XYZ file of C-alpha atoms in Angstrom:
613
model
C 93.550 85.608 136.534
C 95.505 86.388 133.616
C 93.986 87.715 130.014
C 95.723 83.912 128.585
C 93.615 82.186 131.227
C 90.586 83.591 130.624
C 90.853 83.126 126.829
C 90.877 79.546 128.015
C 88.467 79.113 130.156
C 85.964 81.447 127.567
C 87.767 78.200 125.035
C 86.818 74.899 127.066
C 83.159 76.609 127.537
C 82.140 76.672 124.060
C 83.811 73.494 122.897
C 81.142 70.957 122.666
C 81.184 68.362 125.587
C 83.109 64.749 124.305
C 81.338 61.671 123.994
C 82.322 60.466 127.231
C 81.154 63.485 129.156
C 77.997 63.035 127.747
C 77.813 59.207 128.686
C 78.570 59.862 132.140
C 75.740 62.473 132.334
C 73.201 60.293 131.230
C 74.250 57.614 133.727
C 74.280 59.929 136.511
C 70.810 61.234 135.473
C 69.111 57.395 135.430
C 70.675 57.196 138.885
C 68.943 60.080 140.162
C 65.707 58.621 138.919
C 65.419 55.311 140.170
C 63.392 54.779 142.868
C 60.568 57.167 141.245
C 60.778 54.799 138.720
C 61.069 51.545 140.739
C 57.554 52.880 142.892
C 55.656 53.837 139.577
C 56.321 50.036 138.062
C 55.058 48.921 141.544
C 51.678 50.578 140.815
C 51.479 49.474 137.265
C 52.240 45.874 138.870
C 49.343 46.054 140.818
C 47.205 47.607 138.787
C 47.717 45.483 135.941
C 46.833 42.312 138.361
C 43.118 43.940 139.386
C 42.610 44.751 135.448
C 43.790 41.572 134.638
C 41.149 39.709 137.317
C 38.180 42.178 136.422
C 38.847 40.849 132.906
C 38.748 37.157 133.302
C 35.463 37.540 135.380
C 34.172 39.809 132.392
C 35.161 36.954 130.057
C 33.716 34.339 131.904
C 30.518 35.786 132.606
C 30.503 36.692 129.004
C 31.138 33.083 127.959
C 28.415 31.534 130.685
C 25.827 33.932 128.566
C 26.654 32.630 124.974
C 26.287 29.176 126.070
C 23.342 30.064 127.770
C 21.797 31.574 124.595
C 23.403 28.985 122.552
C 20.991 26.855 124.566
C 18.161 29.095 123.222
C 19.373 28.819 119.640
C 17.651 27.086 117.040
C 19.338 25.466 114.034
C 17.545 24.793 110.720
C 19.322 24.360 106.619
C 19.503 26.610 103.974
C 16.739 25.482 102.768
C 14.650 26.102 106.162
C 13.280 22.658 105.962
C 12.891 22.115 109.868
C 14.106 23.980 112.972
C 15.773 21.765 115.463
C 17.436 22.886 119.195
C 20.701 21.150 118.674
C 23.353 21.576 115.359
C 23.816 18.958 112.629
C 22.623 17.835 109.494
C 19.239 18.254 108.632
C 16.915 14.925 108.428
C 15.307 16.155 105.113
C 17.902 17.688 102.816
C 20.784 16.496 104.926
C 22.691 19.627 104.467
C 24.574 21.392 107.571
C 22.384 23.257 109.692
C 23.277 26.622 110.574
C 21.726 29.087 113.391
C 18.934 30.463 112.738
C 17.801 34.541 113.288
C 16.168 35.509 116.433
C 13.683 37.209 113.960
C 13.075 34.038 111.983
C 12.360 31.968 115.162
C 8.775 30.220 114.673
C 8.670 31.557 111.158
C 8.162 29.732 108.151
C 9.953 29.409 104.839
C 8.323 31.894 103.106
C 7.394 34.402 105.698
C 9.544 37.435 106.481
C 9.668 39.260 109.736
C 10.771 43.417 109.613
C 10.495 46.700 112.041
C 8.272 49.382 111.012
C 11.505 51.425 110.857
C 12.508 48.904 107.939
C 9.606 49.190 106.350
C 9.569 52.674 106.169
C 12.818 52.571 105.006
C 12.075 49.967 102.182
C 8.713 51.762 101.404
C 6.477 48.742 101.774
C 2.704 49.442 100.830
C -0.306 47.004 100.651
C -3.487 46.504 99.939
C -6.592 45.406 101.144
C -7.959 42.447 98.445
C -11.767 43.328 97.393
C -14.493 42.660 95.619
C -14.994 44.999 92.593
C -16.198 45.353 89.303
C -13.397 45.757 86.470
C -13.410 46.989 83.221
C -11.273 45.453 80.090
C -10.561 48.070 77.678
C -10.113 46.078 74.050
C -8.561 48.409 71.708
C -9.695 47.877 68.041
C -8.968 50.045 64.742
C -11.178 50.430 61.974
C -13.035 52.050 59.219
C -16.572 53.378 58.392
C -18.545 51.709 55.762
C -21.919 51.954 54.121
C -24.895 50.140 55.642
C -25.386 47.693 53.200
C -28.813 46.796 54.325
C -29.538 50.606 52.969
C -28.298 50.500 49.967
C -30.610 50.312 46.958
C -29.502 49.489 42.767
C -31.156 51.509 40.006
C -31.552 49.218 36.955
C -33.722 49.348 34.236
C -36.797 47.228 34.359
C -37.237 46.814 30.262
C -34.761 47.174 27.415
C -34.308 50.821 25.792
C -32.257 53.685 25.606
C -31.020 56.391 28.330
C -32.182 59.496 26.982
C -31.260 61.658 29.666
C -29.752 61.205 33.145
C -30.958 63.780 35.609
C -27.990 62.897 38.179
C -24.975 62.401 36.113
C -22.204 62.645 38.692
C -21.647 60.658 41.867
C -22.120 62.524 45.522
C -25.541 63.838 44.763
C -28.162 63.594 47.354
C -31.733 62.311 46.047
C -34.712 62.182 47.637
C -37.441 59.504 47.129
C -39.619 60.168 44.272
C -37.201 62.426 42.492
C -36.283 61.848 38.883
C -33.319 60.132 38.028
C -33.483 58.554 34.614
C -35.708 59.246 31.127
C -35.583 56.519 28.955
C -37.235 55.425 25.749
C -38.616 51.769 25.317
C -40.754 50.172 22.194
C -41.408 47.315 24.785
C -42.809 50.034 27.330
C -44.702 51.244 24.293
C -46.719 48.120 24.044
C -47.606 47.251 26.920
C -49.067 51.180 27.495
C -50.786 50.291 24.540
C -52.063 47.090 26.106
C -53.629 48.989 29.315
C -55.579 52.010 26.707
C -57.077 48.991 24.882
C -58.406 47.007 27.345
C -59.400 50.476 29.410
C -61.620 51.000 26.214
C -62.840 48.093 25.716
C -63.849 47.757 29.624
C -65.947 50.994 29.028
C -67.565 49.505 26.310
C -68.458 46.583 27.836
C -69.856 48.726 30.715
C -72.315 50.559 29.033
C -73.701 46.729 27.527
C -73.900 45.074 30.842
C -75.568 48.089 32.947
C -72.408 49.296 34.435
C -71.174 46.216 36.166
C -68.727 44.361 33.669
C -66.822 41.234 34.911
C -68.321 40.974 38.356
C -67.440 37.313 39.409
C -65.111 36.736 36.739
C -61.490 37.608 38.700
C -59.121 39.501 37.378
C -59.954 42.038 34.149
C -57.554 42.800 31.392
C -57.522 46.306 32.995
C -56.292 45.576 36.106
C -54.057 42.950 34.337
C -52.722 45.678 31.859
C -52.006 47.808 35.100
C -49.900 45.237 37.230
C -47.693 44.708 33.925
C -47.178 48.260 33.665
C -46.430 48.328 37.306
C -44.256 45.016 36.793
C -42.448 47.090 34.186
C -41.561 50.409 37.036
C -44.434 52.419 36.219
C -46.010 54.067 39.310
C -49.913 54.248 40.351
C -49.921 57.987 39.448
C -48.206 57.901 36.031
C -50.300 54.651 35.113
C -53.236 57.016 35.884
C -52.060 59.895 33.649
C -51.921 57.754 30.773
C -55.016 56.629 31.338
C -56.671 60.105 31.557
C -54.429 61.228 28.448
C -55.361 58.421 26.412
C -52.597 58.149 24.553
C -49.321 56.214 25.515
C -46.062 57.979 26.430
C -42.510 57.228 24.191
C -40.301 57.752 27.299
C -40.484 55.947 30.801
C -38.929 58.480 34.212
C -37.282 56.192 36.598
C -37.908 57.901 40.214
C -35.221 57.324 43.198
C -36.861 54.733 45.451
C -35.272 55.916 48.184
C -32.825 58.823 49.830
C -29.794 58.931 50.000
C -26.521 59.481 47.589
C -25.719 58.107 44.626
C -22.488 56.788 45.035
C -21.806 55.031 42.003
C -22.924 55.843 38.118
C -23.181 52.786 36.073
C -24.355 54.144 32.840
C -24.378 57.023 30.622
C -26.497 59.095 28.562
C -27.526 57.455 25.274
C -26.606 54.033 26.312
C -28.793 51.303 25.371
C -29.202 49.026 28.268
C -31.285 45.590 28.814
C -33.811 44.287 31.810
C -31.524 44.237 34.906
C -28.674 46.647 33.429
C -27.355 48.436 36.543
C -27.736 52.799 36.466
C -27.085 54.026 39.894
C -26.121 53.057 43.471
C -27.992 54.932 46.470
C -26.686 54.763 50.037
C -28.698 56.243 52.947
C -26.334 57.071 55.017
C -28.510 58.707 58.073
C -26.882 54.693 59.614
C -23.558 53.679 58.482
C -21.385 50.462 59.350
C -17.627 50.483 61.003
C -15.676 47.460 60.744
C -12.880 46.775 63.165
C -10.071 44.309 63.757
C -10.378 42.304 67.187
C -6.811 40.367 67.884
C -7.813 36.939 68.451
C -7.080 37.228 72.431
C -9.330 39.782 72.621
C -12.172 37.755 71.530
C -13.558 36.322 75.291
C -13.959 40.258 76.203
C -16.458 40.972 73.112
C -20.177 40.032 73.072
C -23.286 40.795 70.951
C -24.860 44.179 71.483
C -21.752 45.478 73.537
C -21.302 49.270 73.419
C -18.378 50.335 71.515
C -16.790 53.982 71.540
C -14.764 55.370 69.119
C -12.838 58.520 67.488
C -11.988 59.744 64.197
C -9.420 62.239 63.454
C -11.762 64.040 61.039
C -13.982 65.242 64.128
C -11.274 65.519 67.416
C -12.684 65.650 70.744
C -15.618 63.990 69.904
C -16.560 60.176 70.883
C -19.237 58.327 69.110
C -20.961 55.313 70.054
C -22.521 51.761 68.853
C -23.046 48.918 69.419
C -21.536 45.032 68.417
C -24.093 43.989 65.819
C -21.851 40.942 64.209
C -18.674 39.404 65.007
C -17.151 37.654 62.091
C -16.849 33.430 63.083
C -13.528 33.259 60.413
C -10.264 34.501 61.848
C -7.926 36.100 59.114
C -4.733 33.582 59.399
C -2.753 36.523 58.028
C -3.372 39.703 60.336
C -4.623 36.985 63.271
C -7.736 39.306 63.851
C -11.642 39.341 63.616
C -13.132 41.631 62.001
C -15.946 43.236 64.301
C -19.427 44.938 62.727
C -20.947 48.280 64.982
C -24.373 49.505 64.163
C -23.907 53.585 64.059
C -26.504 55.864 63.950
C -25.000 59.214 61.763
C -28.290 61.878 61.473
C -26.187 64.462 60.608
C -23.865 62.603 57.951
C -20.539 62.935 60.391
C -19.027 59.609 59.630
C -18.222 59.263 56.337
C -17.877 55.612 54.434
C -13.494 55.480 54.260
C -12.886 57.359 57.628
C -10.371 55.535 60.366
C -11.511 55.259 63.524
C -10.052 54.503 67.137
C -12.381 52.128 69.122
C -12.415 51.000 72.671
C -14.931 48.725 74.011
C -14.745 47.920 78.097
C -16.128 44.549 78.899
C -17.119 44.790 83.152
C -16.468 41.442 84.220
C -18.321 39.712 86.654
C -17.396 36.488 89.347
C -15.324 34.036 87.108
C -14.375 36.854 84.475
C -17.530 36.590 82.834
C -18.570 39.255 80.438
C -21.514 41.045 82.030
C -23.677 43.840 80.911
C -25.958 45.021 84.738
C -27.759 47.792 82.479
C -29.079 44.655 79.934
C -30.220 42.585 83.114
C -33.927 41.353 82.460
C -33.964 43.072 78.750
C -35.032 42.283 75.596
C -32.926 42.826 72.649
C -33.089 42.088 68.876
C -30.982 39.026 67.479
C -30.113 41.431 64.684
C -30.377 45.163 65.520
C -28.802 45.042 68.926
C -29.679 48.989 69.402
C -33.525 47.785 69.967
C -33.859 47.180 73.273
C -36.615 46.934 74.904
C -38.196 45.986 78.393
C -40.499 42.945 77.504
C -41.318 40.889 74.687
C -41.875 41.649 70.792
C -40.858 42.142 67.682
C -37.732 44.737 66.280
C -39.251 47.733 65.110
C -36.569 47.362 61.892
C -37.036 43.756 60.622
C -39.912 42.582 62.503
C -37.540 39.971 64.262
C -38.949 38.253 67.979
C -36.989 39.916 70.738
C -34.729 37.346 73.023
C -33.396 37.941 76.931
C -30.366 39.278 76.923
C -29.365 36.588 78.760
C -29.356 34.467 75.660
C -26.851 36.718 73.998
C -24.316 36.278 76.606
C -24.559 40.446 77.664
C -25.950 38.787 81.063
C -25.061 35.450 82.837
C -27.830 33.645 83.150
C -26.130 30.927 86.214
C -24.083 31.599 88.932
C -23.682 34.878 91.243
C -22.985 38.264 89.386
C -21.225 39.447 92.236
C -17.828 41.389 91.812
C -14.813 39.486 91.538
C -11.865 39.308 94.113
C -9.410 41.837 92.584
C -5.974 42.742 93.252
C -3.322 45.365 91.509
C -1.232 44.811 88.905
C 1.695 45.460 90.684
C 1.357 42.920 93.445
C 1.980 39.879 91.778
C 5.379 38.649 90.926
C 5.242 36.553 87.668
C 7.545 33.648 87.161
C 6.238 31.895 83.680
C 2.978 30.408 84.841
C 3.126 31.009 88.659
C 2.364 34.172 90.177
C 3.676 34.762 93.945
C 2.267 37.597 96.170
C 3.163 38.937 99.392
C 0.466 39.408 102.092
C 1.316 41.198 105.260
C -0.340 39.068 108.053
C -2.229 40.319 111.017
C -0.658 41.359 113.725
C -1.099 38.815 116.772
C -2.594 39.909 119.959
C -0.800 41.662 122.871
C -1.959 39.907 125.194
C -0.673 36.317 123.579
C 2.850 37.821 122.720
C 5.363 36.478 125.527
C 8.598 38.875 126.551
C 11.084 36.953 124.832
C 8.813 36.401 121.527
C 10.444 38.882 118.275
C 7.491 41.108 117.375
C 7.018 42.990 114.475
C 5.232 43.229 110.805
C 5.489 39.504 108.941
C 5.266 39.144 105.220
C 4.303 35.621 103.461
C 4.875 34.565 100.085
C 2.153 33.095 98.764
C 1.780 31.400 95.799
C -1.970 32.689 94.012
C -3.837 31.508 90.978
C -4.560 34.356 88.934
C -7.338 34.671 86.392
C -7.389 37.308 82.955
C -6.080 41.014 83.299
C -8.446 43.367 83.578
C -7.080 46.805 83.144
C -5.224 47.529 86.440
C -6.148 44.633 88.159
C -6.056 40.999 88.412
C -8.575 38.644 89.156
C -7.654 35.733 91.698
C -9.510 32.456 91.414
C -7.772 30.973 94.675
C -5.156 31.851 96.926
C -6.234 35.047 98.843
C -9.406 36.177 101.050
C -11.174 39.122 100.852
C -9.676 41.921 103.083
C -6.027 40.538 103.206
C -3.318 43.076 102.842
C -1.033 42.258 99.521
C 2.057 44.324 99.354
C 1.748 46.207 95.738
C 5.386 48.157 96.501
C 8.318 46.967 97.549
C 7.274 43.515 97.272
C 10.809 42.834 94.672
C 12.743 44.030 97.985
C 10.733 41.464 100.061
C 11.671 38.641 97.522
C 15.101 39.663 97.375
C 15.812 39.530 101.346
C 14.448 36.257 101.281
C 16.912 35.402 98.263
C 19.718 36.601 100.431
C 18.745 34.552 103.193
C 18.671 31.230 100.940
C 14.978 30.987 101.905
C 11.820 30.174 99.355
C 11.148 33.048 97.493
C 9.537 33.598 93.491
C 12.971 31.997 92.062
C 12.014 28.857 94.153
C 8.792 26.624 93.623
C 7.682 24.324 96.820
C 8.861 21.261 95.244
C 12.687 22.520 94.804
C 13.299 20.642 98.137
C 12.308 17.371 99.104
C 9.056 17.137 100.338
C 8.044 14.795 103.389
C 4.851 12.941 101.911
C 3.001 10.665 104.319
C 1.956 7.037 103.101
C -1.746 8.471 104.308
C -1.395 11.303 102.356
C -0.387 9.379 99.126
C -3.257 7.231 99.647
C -5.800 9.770 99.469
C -4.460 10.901 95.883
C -5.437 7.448 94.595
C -8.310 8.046 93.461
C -7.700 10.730 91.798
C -4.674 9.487 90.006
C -7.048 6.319 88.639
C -9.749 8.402 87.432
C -7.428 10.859 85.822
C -5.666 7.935 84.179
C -9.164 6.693 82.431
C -10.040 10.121 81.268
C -6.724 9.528 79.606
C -7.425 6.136 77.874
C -10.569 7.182 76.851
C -9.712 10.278 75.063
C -7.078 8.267 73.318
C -10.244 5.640 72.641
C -12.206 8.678 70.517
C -14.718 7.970 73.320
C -16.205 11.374 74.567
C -18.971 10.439 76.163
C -17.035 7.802 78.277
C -14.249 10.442 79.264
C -16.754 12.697 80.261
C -18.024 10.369 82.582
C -14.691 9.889 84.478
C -14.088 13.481 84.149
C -16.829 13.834 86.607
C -15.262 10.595 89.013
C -12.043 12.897 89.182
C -13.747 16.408 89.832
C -15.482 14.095 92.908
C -11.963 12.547 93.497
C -10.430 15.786 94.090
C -13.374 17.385 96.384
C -12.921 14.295 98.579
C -8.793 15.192 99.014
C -7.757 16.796 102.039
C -7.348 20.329 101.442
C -4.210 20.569 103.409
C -1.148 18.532 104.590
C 0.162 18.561 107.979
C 4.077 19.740 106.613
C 3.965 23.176 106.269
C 6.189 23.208 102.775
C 3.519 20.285 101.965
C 0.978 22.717 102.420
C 2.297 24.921 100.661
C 2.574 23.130 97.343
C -0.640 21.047 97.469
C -2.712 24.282 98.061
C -1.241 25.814 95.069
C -1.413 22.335 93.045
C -4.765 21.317 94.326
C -6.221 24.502 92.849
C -5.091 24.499 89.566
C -6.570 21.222 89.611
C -10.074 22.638 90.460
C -9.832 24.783 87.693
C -8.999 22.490 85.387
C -11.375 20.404 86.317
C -14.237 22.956 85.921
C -13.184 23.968 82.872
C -13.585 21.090 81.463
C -16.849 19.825 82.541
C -20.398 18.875 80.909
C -18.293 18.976 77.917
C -18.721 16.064 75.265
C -16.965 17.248 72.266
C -13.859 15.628 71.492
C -11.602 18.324 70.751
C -12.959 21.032 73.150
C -11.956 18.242 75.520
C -8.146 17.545 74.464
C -7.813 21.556 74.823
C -9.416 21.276 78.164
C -7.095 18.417 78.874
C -3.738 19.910 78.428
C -3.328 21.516 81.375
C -5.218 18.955 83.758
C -2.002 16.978 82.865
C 0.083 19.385 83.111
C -0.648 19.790 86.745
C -1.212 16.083 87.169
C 2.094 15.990 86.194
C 3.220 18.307 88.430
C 1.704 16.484 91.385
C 3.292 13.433 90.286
């Protein structure tokens, strides 16, 4: 081979194969590789036919189990008014029924059904209901004052001139006896005259008539000349002097008739003043007087002789205490508070008249939210001191006043049980306006009655409750809950809201939103009560008391002789809570004969008349 030919052939093998060359390279390589290729789409072929069998009998089996739990499936509306087997509109609302939850199966409207794991995870707590005694803290503000039944005017008992003034500034302390005032009177003069005179004459007549003058005769002009003196502010012992000095004295002492401080100086040194011309003002202020303001909603929780606590920021840390003594029947239209009286006793001059004080007075209610008082039960307390109490019958060691029970006073209730009242926390009611809906966490059912295919778990009910005042924390319920049932008290806003999102009955929705199936026998039973309440009407409107407070009675009886529940579970529902605000109502209202006590009464026995209508 030639150098020129191997140039060439070194050439044509680095020049980069033509188009065609490549084209036929390809084809030869796909001929090479056919029947590999023609066996693997074989076995895809055949694979691809058992796949495609195993898939239709998955899909059929599949499809033979949804229509056998669409057998199983129970419909109801959004409004859960019944639960049917078989889809459609419902007979009540006639809205499209939709399937409803497995969880939700034999549930009603208002109940809820969750895991314990949910209820972890929503941090649901409850609360057994109980009996308990509550306390109402009523918050006052207020001021000290002097005790006006100890305070005592200096005035001058005959016309003449202040010649001296032994207290001449306010704030002094006096003691009874001491001198206050030296005065000089020509009419004092006189009548000192009077008394040596007849004292003189007496002796005189003495000696004549053996030493017995005047026996049988009343009243000397000795002992006459004496009581004018004494008439005039002259005591025994100066009277006496006069008598032993025998001559009468130009200036009169006025002595403080009782302790105390002068808190007021009326007159001044020199000044010529006339019978009943005002000098001083004592206060004894060993008891002094604090006035508070009561808002007018805080007036049911405050009683006669109710202990009161208070502060003042003159002595921190330290709490006094007293007791309701009056309770001011005029409400001031402009601050819409009553002013409140407490008795205090201050020994050791603490409380000062002009001090603000911080009160707090807890009323411990009773069954009914009656104010009650246990440590007054079977007392005796004075209708005008109320710190006198005593444990039977007599008279107020102050004012000499019969003692009454303190069951007269309204410390104690005097009828019906003083048992605790059913209580529940603030927090577990949800308030809409007037209603009030809890949640109560039902018992759980027995094992032995729950079946294999039957959803277990916790269930919550909403349950509409009539609630009676606040007291503190807690609420007192006058019908819709039994002692020992568990309310929910957290979480129960997350229990309403599920419900919301379900389009079930919940706090936003009262029982009467959807229609309610009433039977003709139901209806009938109302009738009664409908006619009575309808002459209670009429004869308010008459201005006859006495004849509305007869059918008052008829439709308290009416309503006792209603069925207490409907066979319709949403009817239940709303009668229950209806049929108890008509109890109240009705109790409120009666052995009540005064016209406009019963119009207030009235209002809202037709307001849920109405709402039963």
């Amino acid at each position: 081979m030639t150098d020129n030919q191997a140039e060439q052939i070194t050439r044509e093998a680095e020049r980069p194969p033509s188009r065609f060359e490549r084209l036929r390279a390809f084809w030869y390589r796909w001929a090479r590789a056919v029947p590999p290729m023609l066996a693997l789409v074989g076995v895809l072929l055949a694979g691809g036919a058992g796949l495609g069998y195993r898939l239709a009998s998955d899909r059929a089996e599949a499809q033979d189990e949804a229509e056998e739990a669409e057998d199983d499936t129970m419909w109801t509306c959004s409004m859960m008014c019944v639960q049917l087997p078989d889809p459609g509109q419902c007979p009540v609302c006639f809205m499209d029924l939709v399937p409803l939850d497995a969880d939700m199966v034999g549930l009603s409207p208002r109940q809820l059904r969750l895991t314990e794991a949910a209820i972890a995870l929503a941090d649901i707590q409850a609360t057994p209901v109980r009996r308990k005694y509550v306390a109402n803290p009523v918050r006052m503000v207020g001021k000290v004052d002097y005790d006006e039944t100890r305070l005592a005017t200096i005035t001058a008992w005959v016309p003449g001139r202040l010649d001296r003034l032994y207290v001449d500034y306010t704030g002094v302390a006096v003691r009874k006896g001491e001198q206050l005032v030296s005065m000089y009177s020509p009419e004092l003069i006189v009548a000192q005259q009077e008394l040596l005179v007849a004292h003189r004459n007496s002796r005189r007549n003495a000696q004549r008539a053996g030493g017995n003058p005047g026996s049988g005769r009343g009243a000397t002009p000795v002992e006459l000349a004496r009581e004018k003196l004494r008439l005039l502010g002259l005591l025994d012992r100066q009277i006496e002097e006069i008598k032993q000095r025998g001559t009468p004295s130009d200036h009169l002492t006025i002595p403080a008739p009782t302790s105390g401080v002068v808190v007021h100086r009326h007159a001044t040194e020199g000044m010529y003043v006339e019978t009943g011309t005002e000098i001083y003002t004592i206060a004894d202020l060993s008891q002094v007087w604090v006035f508070m303001d009561a808002y007018e909603t805080d007036m049911p929780w405050l009683r006669y002789g109710q202990e009161v606590e208070f502060t003042s920021e003159s002595h921190p840390g330290e709490v006094f205490h007293g007791r309701i003594a009056f309770i001011d029947p005029v409400l001031n239209e402009r601050t819409r508070t009553v002013r409140v009286r407490v008795n205090v006793a201050n020994p050791g001059g603490k409380l000062k008249p002009g001090m603000f004080v911080r009160a707090l007075a807890r009323s411990r209610l009773a069954e009914g939210g009656r104010v009650f008082d246990p440590s007054l039960a079977g007392k005796w307390i004075s209708p005008l001191h109320p710190e006198i109490v005593k444990d039977e019958p007599g008279e107020c060691d102050l004012c000499g006043v019969d003692l009454v029970p303190a069951e007269e006073l309204g410390l104690v209730p005097s009828d019906g049980p003083n048992e605790p009242p059913l209580v529940i926390p603030v927090t577990a009611p949800l308030m809409t306006g007037r209603r009030a809906v809890v949640y109560v966490r039902l018992p759980d059912p027995d094992p032995a009655e729950i079946d294999e295919d039957t959803p277990t778990g916790p269930v919550f009910e909403g349950r509409e409750v009539l609630l009676g005042p606040r007291a503190g924390d807690y609420y007192l319920v006058r019908h819709g809950l039994e002692e020992g049932e568990l309310v929910v008290t957290q979480g129960n806003f997350k229990l309403d809201s599920e419900l919301q999102l379900r389009a079930q009955a919940s706090m936003m929705s009262i029982p009467g939103d959807a229609p309610l199936n009433v039977p003709e026998s139901f209806l009938l039973a109302l009738a009664p009560l409908y006619e009575s309440y309808l002459k209670v009407q009429e004869a308010l409107a008459d201005d006859e008391p006495k004849e509305a407070a007869g059918h008052w009675e008829v439709a308290h009886a009416a309503l006792d002789a209603t069925p207490e529940s409907a066979v319709d579970r949403r009817l239940d529902v709303a009668w229950s809570a209806l049929r108890a605000r008509l109890q109240t109502a009705l109790a409120d209202g009666a052995g009540i004969e005064d016209m406009k006590a019963m119009r207030v009464h009235f209002e809202p026995l037709a307001e849920a008349m109405l709402d039963l209508a």
